[in-house]
PDB file of C-alpha atoms in Angstrom:
ATOM      1  CA  MET A   1     118.838  94.761 125.297  1.00 64.00           C
ATOM      2  CA  PRO A   2     120.993  96.826 127.671  1.00 66.00           C
ATOM      3  CA  ALA A   3     120.941  95.455 131.218  1.00 66.00           C
ATOM      4  CA  SER A   4     120.125  98.914 132.582  1.00 75.00           C
ATOM      5  CA  TYR A   5     117.072  99.363 130.337  1.00 84.00           C
ATOM      6  CA  LYS A   6     113.776  99.730 132.216  1.00 93.00           C
ATOM      7  CA  GLN A   7     110.622  99.352 130.188  1.00 96.00           C
ATOM      8  CA  ARG A   8     108.091 102.133 130.748  1.00 97.00           C
ATOM      9  CA  TYR A   9     105.048 100.889 128.845  1.00 98.00           C
ATOM     10  CA  TYR A  10     103.440  97.482 128.371  1.00 98.00           C
ATOM     11  CA  THR A  11     100.817  96.166 125.987  1.00 98.00           C
ATOM     12  CA  PRO A  12      97.801  94.221 127.314  1.00 98.00           C
ATOM     13  CA  ALA A  13      99.225  91.187 125.500  1.00 98.00           C
ATOM     14  CA  GLU A  14     102.463  91.471 127.478  1.00 98.00           C
ATOM     15  CA  VAL A  15     100.550  91.628 130.749  1.00 98.00           C
ATOM     16  CA  GLY A  16      98.513  88.625 129.660  1.00 98.00           C
ATOM     17  CA  GLN A  17     101.635  86.469 129.388  1.00 98.00           C
ATOM     18  CA  HIS A  18     102.094  86.624 133.173  1.00 98.00           C
ATOM     19  CA  CYS A  19      99.102  84.629 134.326  1.00 98.00           C
ATOM     20  CA  SER A  20     100.227  82.073 136.892  1.00 97.00           C
ATOM     21  CA  SER A  21     100.841  81.995 140.635  1.00 95.00           C
ATOM     22  CA  LYS A  22     104.579  81.909 139.938  1.00 97.00           C
ATOM     23  CA  ASP A  23     104.455  84.843 137.538  1.00 98.00           C
ATOM     24  CA  LEU A  24     101.481  87.076 138.253  1.00 98.00           C
ATOM     25  CA  TRP A  25     100.859  90.488 136.730  1.00 98.00           C
ATOM     26  CA  VAL A  26      97.725  92.606 136.628  1.00 98.00           C
ATOM     27  CA  SER A  27      96.958  96.074 135.358  1.00 98.00           C
ATOM     28  CA  PHE A  28      94.572  98.669 136.690  1.00 97.00           C
ATOM     29  CA  LEU A  29      93.949 102.366 136.238  1.00 96.00           C
ATOM     30  CA  GLY A  30      96.676 102.658 133.625  1.00 96.00           C
ATOM     31  CA  LYS A  31      99.468 100.959 135.585  1.00 97.00           C
ATOM     32  CA  VAL A  32     101.012  97.485 135.542  1.00 98.00           C
ATOM     33  CA  TYR A  33     101.755  95.579 138.742  1.00 98.00           C
ATOM     34  CA  ASN A  34     103.907  92.515 139.311  1.00 98.00           C
ATOM     35  CA  LEU A  35     102.096  90.742 142.151  1.00 98.00           C
ATOM     36  CA  THR A  36     104.305  87.654 142.094  1.00 98.00           C
ATOM     37  CA  PRO A  37     105.859  88.491 145.517  1.00 98.00           C
ATOM     38  CA  LEU A  38     102.352  88.957 146.944  1.00 98.00           C
ATOM     39  CA  ALA A  39     101.267  85.587 145.549  1.00 98.00           C
ATOM     40  CA  GLU A  40     104.327  83.936 147.064  1.00 97.00           C
ATOM     41  CA  LYS A  41     103.689  85.524 150.453  1.00 96.00           C
ATOM     42  CA  TYR A  42     100.051  84.419 150.578  1.00 96.00           C
ATOM     43  CA  ALA A  43     100.425  81.087 148.768  1.00 96.00           C
ATOM     44  CA  GLY A  44      97.602  78.715 149.782  1.00 95.00           C
ATOM     45  CA  SER A  45      95.361  81.464 151.145  1.00 95.00           C
ATOM     46  CA  ILE A  46      91.743  81.464 149.990  1.00 96.00           C
ATOM     47  CA  LEU A  47      92.043  85.262 149.795  1.00 96.00           C
ATOM     48  CA  LEU A  48      94.539  84.885 146.949  1.00 97.00           C
ATOM     49  CA  LYS A  49      92.029  83.075 144.715  1.00 98.00           C
ATOM     50  CA  PRO A  50      90.331  86.186 143.195  1.00 98.00           C
ATOM     51  CA  ILE A  51      93.727  87.659 142.350  1.00 98.00           C
ATOM     52  CA  LEU A  52      94.886  84.387 140.769  1.00 98.00           C
ATOM     53  CA  SER A  53      91.705  84.342 138.694  1.00 98.00           C
ATOM     54  CA  ALA A  54      92.534  87.841 137.456  1.00 98.00           C
ATOM     55  CA  ALA A  55      96.192  87.100 136.650  1.00 98.00           C
ATOM     56  CA  GLY A  56      97.258  88.660 133.362  1.00 98.00           C
ATOM     57  CA  LYS A  57      94.109  90.796 133.143  1.00 98.00           C
ATOM     58  CA  ASP A  58      93.047  94.384 133.693  1.00 98.00           C
ATOM     59  CA  ILE A  59      91.122  94.842 136.954  1.00 98.00           C
ATOM     60  CA  SER A  60      90.362  98.550 136.768  1.00 96.00           C
ATOM     61  CA  HIS A  61      86.701  97.752 137.428  1.00 96.00           C
ATOM     62  CA  TRP A  62      87.655  96.755 140.983  1.00 97.00           C
ATOM     63  CA  PHE A  63      88.627 100.323 141.802  1.00 95.00           C
ATOM     64  CA  LEU A  64      87.721 103.966 141.954  1.00 89.00           C
ATOM     65  CA  VAL A  65      90.448 106.586 141.713  1.00 76.00           C
ATOM     66  CA  ASN A  66      90.523 109.851 143.616  1.00 66.00           C
ATOM     67  CA  GLY A  67      92.066 112.852 141.916  1.00 52.00           C
ATOM     68  CA  THR A  68      92.854 113.499 138.283  1.00 49.00           C
ATOM     69  CA  ASN A  69      96.552 114.308 138.606  1.00 50.00           C
ATOM     70  CA  LYS A  70      99.242 111.626 138.689  1.00 53.00           C
ATOM     71  CA  SER A  71     100.399 112.965 142.043  1.00 56.00           C
ATOM     72  CA  ASP A  72      96.875 112.367 143.391  1.00 69.00           C
ATOM     73  CA  PHE A  73      96.774 108.717 142.294  1.00 81.00           C
ATOM     74  CA  ASP A  74      94.971 106.989 145.123  1.00 89.00           C
ATOM     75  CA  PRO A  75      93.040 103.877 144.050  1.00 93.00           C
ATOM     76  CA  GLN A  76      90.109 102.950 146.226  1.00 94.00           C
ATOM     77  CA  ILE A  77      88.185  99.682 146.281  1.00 95.00           C
ATOM     78  CA  ARG A  78      84.635 100.111 145.033  1.00 95.00           C
ATOM     79  CA  THR A  79      82.035  99.951 147.782  1.00 94.00           C
ATOM     80  CA  HIS A  80      78.324  99.245 148.175  1.00 93.00           C
ATOM     81  CA  ILE A  81      75.741  99.302 150.944  1.00 94.00           C
ATOM     82  CA  ASP A  82      75.365  95.966 152.694  1.00 89.00           C
ATOM     83  CA  ALA A  83      71.697  94.959 152.637  1.00 89.00           C
ATOM     84  CA  LYS A  84      71.856  93.380 156.104  1.00 87.00           C
ATOM     85  CA  THR A  85      73.787  96.009 158.028  1.00 87.00           C
ATOM     86  CA  GLY A  86      73.169  99.146 156.003  1.00 90.00           C
ATOM     87  CA  CYS A  87      76.913  99.826 156.187  1.00 89.00           C
ATOM     88  CA  GLU A  88      79.222 100.772 153.341  1.00 92.00           C
ATOM     89  CA  VAL A  89      81.517  97.831 152.623  1.00 92.00           C
ATOM     90  CA  PRO A  90      83.976  96.834 149.875  1.00 94.00           C
ATOM     91  CA  HIS A  91      82.259  95.581 146.717  1.00 95.00           C
ATOM     92  CA  THR A  92      83.999  92.330 145.827  1.00 95.00           C
ATOM     93  CA  PRO A  93      81.665  90.205 143.695  1.00 94.00           C
ATOM     94  CA  GLN A  94      84.692  88.158 142.626  1.00 94.00           C
ATOM     95  CA  GLY A  95      85.215  87.227 146.282  1.00 95.00           C
ATOM     96  CA  ARG A  96      87.009  88.849 149.187  1.00 95.00           C
ATOM     97  CA  PHE A  97      90.729  89.149 148.500  1.00 97.00           C
ATOM     98  CA  ILE A  98      93.987  89.970 150.283  1.00 96.00           C
ATOM     99  CA  HIS A  99      93.906  93.097 152.506  1.00 96.00           C
ATOM    100  CA  ILE A 100      90.106  93.420 152.274  1.00 95.00           C
ATOM    101  CA  PRO A 101      88.501  93.276 155.758  1.00 92.00           C
ATOM    102  CA  PRO A 102      85.745  90.749 156.456  1.00 89.00           C
ATOM    103  CA  ALA A 103      82.132  91.874 156.080  1.00 83.00           C
ATOM    104  CA  TYR A 104      81.574  91.607 159.801  1.00 81.00           C
ATOM    105  CA  PRO A 105      83.840  92.180 162.835  1.00 81.00           C
ATOM    106  CA  SER A 106      86.241  89.294 163.354  1.00 83.00           C
ATOM    107  CA  ALA A 107      88.926  88.684 165.987  1.00 83.00           C
ATOM    108  CA  SER A 108      90.954  86.824 163.357  1.00 82.00           C
ATOM    109  CA  TRP A 109      91.274  89.887 161.115  1.00 83.00           C
ATOM    110  CA  ALA A 110      94.856  91.170 161.289  1.00 83.00           C
ATOM    111  CA  ASN A 111      95.131  94.710 159.922  1.00 84.00           C
ATOM    112  CA  ASP A 112      98.807  95.214 160.654  1.00 85.00           C
ATOM    113  CA  PHE A 113      99.908  94.487 157.083  1.00 87.00           C
ATOM    114  CA  GLY A 114     100.755  98.115 156.374  1.00 91.00           C
ATOM    115  CA  THR A 115      99.967  99.464 152.908  1.00 95.00           C
ATOM    116  CA  PRO A 116      97.370  97.417 150.980  1.00 97.00           C
ATOM    117  CA  TRP A 117      98.811  95.933 147.815  1.00 97.00           C
ATOM    118  CA  TRP A 118      96.790  98.119 145.435  1.00 97.00           C
ATOM    119  CA  LYS A 119      98.405 101.220 146.966  1.00 95.00           C
ATOM    120  CA  ASP A 120     101.903  99.755 147.270  1.00 97.00           C
ATOM    121  CA  GLU A 121     103.929 101.301 144.450  1.00 95.00           C
ATOM    122  CA  SER A 122     106.741  98.800 145.000  1.00 97.00           C
ATOM    123  CA  TYR A 123     104.637  96.360 142.946  1.00 98.00           C
ATOM    124  CA  CYS A 124     104.238  98.846 140.087  1.00 97.00           C
ATOM    125  CA  ILE A 125     106.575  98.123 137.160  1.00 98.00           C
ATOM    126  CA  GLY A 126     105.282 100.558 134.561  1.00 98.00           C
ATOM    127  CA  HIS A 127     102.285 101.858 132.647  1.00 98.00           C
ATOM    128  CA  LEU A 128      99.703 100.109 130.519  1.00 98.00           C
ATOM    129  CA  SER A 129      99.631 101.579 127.044  1.00 98.00           C
ATOM    130  CA  SER A 130      96.463 103.528 126.314  1.00 96.00           C
ATOM    131  CA  LYS A 131      96.817 102.684 122.607  1.00 96.00           C
ATOM    132  CA  THR A 132      98.936 100.024 120.948  1.00 96.00           C
ATOM    133  CA  ARG A 133      99.684  99.731 117.247  1.00 96.00           C
ATOM    134  CA  LYS A 134     101.450  97.379 114.862  1.00 95.00           C
ATOM    135  CA  ILE A 135     104.304  98.262 112.547  1.00 97.00           C
ATOM    136  CA  ARG A 136     106.457  96.398 110.058  1.00 97.00           C
ATOM    137  CA  ILE A 137     110.233  96.551 110.393  1.00 98.00           C
ATOM    138  CA  ILE A 138     112.102  95.630 107.216  1.00 98.00           C
ATOM    139  CA  ASN A 139     115.818  94.858 107.309  1.00 97.00           C
ATOM    140  CA  THR A 140     117.226  96.099 104.005  1.00 96.00           C
ATOM    141  CA  LEU A 141     120.406  94.060 104.516  1.00 95.00           C
ATOM    142  CA  THR A 142     118.767  90.657 104.981  1.00 95.00           C
ATOM    143  CA  SER A 143     115.285  91.383 103.530  1.00 96.00           C
ATOM    144  CA  GLN A 144     113.777  89.993 106.721  1.00 97.00           C
ATOM    145  CA  GLU A 145     110.489  91.520 107.822  1.00 97.00           C
ATOM    146  CA  HIS A 146     108.899  91.463 111.252  1.00 97.00           C
ATOM    147  CA  THR A 147     105.531  92.774 112.411  1.00 97.00           C
ATOM    148  CA  ILE A 148     105.569  93.880 116.029  1.00 97.00           C
ATOM    149  CA  GLU A 149     103.052  95.456 118.391  1.00 97.00           C
ATOM    150  CA  VAL A 150     104.313  98.576 120.141  1.00 98.00           C
ATOM    151  CA  CYS A 151     102.948 101.135 122.571  1.00 98.00           C
ATOM    152  CA  GLY A 152     101.906 104.440 121.057  1.00 97.00           C
ATOM    153  CA  GLU A 153     103.638 106.329 123.859  1.00 98.00           C
ATOM    154  CA  GLU A 154     107.038 104.751 123.208  1.00 98.00           C
ATOM    155  CA  THR A 155     109.965 106.474 121.561  1.00 98.00           C
ATOM    156  CA  LEU A 156     111.832 104.846 118.683  1.00 98.00           C
ATOM    157  CA  GLU A 157     114.611 104.016 121.148  1.00 97.00           C
ATOM    158  CA  GLU A 158     112.104 102.019 123.183  1.00 98.00           C
ATOM    159  CA  ILE A 159     110.789 100.313 120.059  1.00 98.00           C
ATOM    160  CA  LEU A 160     114.401  99.489 119.164  1.00 97.00           C
ATOM    161  CA  ASN A 161     114.719  97.759 122.532  1.00 96.00           C
ATOM    162  CA  ARG A 162     111.657  95.680 121.677  1.00 97.00           C
ATOM    163  CA  PHE A 163     113.297  94.734 118.382  1.00 97.00           C
ATOM    164  CA  TYR A 164     116.392  93.302 120.066  1.00 96.00           C
ATOM    165  CA  LYS A 165     114.561  89.958 120.373  1.00 94.00           C
ATOM    166  CA  TYR A 166     114.643  89.733 116.576  1.00 96.00           C
ATOM    167  CA  ASN A 167     118.006  91.381 115.920  1.00 95.00           C
ATOM    168  CA  GLN A 168     120.694  91.683 118.590  1.00 93.00           C
ATOM    169  CA  HIS A 169     122.451  94.312 116.481  1.00 93.00           C
ATOM    170  CA  ALA A 170     119.398  96.554 116.111  1.00 94.00           C
ATOM    171  CA  ALA A 171     121.330  99.577 117.391  1.00 93.00           C
ATOM    172  CA  SER A 172     123.792  99.205 114.503  1.00 95.00           C
ATOM    173  CA  TYR A 173     121.121 100.228 112.001  1.00 97.00           C
ATOM    174  CA  THR A 174     119.747 103.557 110.812  1.00 97.00           C
ATOM    175  CA  TRP A 175     115.960 103.592 111.061  1.00 98.00           C
ATOM    176  CA  LYS A 176     114.003 105.302 108.287  1.00 98.00           C
ATOM    177  CA  TYR A 177     110.413 105.942 107.252  1.00 97.00           C
ATOM    178  CA  ASN A 178     109.570 107.043 103.710  1.00 96.00           C
ATOM    179  CA  GLY A 179     113.286 107.563 103.124  1.00 96.00           C
ATOM    180  CA  LEU A 180     113.761 109.940 106.054  1.00 97.00           C
ATOM    181  CA  ASN A 181     115.833 109.228 109.151  1.00 98.00           C
ATOM    182  CA  LEU A 182     113.734 108.759 112.259  1.00 98.00           C
ATOM    183  CA  GLU A 183     114.505 110.709 115.425  1.00 98.00           C
ATOM    184  CA  MET A 184     114.999 107.951 117.966  1.00 97.00           C
ATOM    185  CA  THR A 185     114.083 110.108 120.963  1.00 98.00           C
ATOM    186  CA  LYS A 186     110.615 110.785 119.533  1.00 98.00           C
ATOM    187  CA  SER A 187     107.528 108.634 119.167  1.00 98.00           C
ATOM    188  CA  LEU A 188     106.174 107.258 115.896  1.00 98.00           C
ATOM    189  CA  GLU A 189     103.505 109.974 115.737  1.00 97.00           C
ATOM    190  CA  GLN A 190     106.109 112.673 116.434  1.00 98.00           C
ATOM    191  CA  ASN A 191     108.120 111.260 113.535  1.00 98.00           C
ATOM    192  CA  GLY A 192     105.138 111.522 111.208  1.00 96.00           C
ATOM    193  CA  VAL A 193     104.266 107.813 111.278  1.00 96.00           C
ATOM    194  CA  LYS A 194     100.531 108.226 111.712  1.00 94.00           C
ATOM    195  CA  ASP A 195      98.315 105.675 113.394  1.00 92.00           C
ATOM    196  CA  GLU A 196      95.502 105.270 110.891  1.00 84.00           C
ATOM    197  CA  ASP A 197      93.809 102.119 112.134  1.00 81.00           C
ATOM    198  CA  GLU A 198      90.610 103.977 113.060  1.00 79.00           C
ATOM    199  CA  ASP A 199      90.418 105.388 109.536  1.00 78.00           C
ATOM    200  CA  PHE A 200      90.907 101.909 108.093  1.00 73.00           C
ATOM    201  CA  TYR A 201      88.141 100.620 110.358  1.00 76.00           C
ATOM    202  CA  GLU A 202      85.765 103.312 109.105  1.00 78.00           C
ATOM    203  CA  LEU A 203      86.660 102.410 105.517  1.00 74.00           C
ATOM    204  CA  ASN A 204      86.308  98.682 106.254  1.00 78.00           C
ATOM    205  CA  PHE A 205      89.948  98.095 105.291  1.00 77.00           C
ATOM    206  CA  ASN A 206      92.036  95.359 106.859  1.00 79.00           C
ATOM    207  CA  GLU A 207      94.659  97.345 108.786  1.00 78.00           C
ATOM    208  CA  GLU A 208      97.070  94.391 108.576  1.00 80.00           C
ATOM    209  CA  ASP A 209      97.364  95.126 104.845  1.00 84.00           C
ATOM    210  CA  TRP A 210      98.312  98.761 105.462  1.00 86.00           C
ATOM    211  CA  LEU A 211     100.772  98.676 108.327  1.00 93.00           C
ATOM    212  CA  PRO A 212     103.460 101.385 108.139  1.00 95.00           C
ATOM    213  CA  ALA A 213     106.875 100.029 107.175  1.00 97.00           C
ATOM    214  CA  ILE A 214     110.040 101.087 108.971  1.00 97.00           C
ATOM    215  CA  HIS A 215     113.184 100.313 106.956  1.00 98.00           C
ATOM    216  CA  ILE A 216     116.437  99.734 108.795  1.00 97.00           C
ATOM    217  CA  TYR A 217     119.821 100.137 107.107  1.00 97.00           C
ATOM    218  CA  PHE A 218     122.961  98.522 108.462  1.00 96.00           C
ATOM    219  CA  ASN A 219     125.701 101.001 109.346  1.00 93.00           C
ATOM    220  CA  ASP A 220     128.807  99.525 107.673  1.00 75.00           C
ATOM    221  CA  ASP A 221     131.591 101.304 109.551  1.00 55.00           C
ATOM    222  CA  LEU A 222     134.209  99.937 107.119  1.00 41.00           C
ATOM    223  CA  THR A 223     132.810 102.129 104.346  1.00 41.00           C
ATOM    224  CA  GLU A 224     133.270 105.211 106.546  1.00 42.00           C
ATOM    225  CA  ALA A 225     136.939 104.592 107.337  1.00 35.00           C
TER     226      ALA A 225
END
């Protein structure tokens, strides 16, 4: 994979692999956040516990979002009315966490931390795929076959970058579907590789038996000389 490559989309399974205090990711409201630096900064704090418990998971239910446009993205912590005070306070049934003020006034509360972590885009590393799918990639040179999960939003170039873990020379192949060359700057759907898993579900078919097959053909430059 090129060193300059920056992944745009992640599957829930990829987020789920980062589930420790030393490697902590979460997703919410369609974005993926690497909170490892936050965990390191607040190591040992009781306020980190709810975030550690949610490591590798989607926590969209913690938030409301104002605005429908990407430029208006402004996640807000859900609130409720405190039964004792009648005041609107953050709703944190999982426990109060970092950058959430205490329920009652406290001289120990330091609010000089700047931007709360859920609004700090420096933690954001990409987007959570709204729909993942599986495909088979068949190497016509070696007859090897791999089934991989990809993000529906990804282009074939991005899927190629995923495939580097199986074949370091993936870029030296021509990618085809049903005998036709695939346009690497387009997505699977844009290339006519339909996602039919919902149809298979309705028909009670096992989608694993009907995964679309991408064939890759090695480009032998010696034959072109």
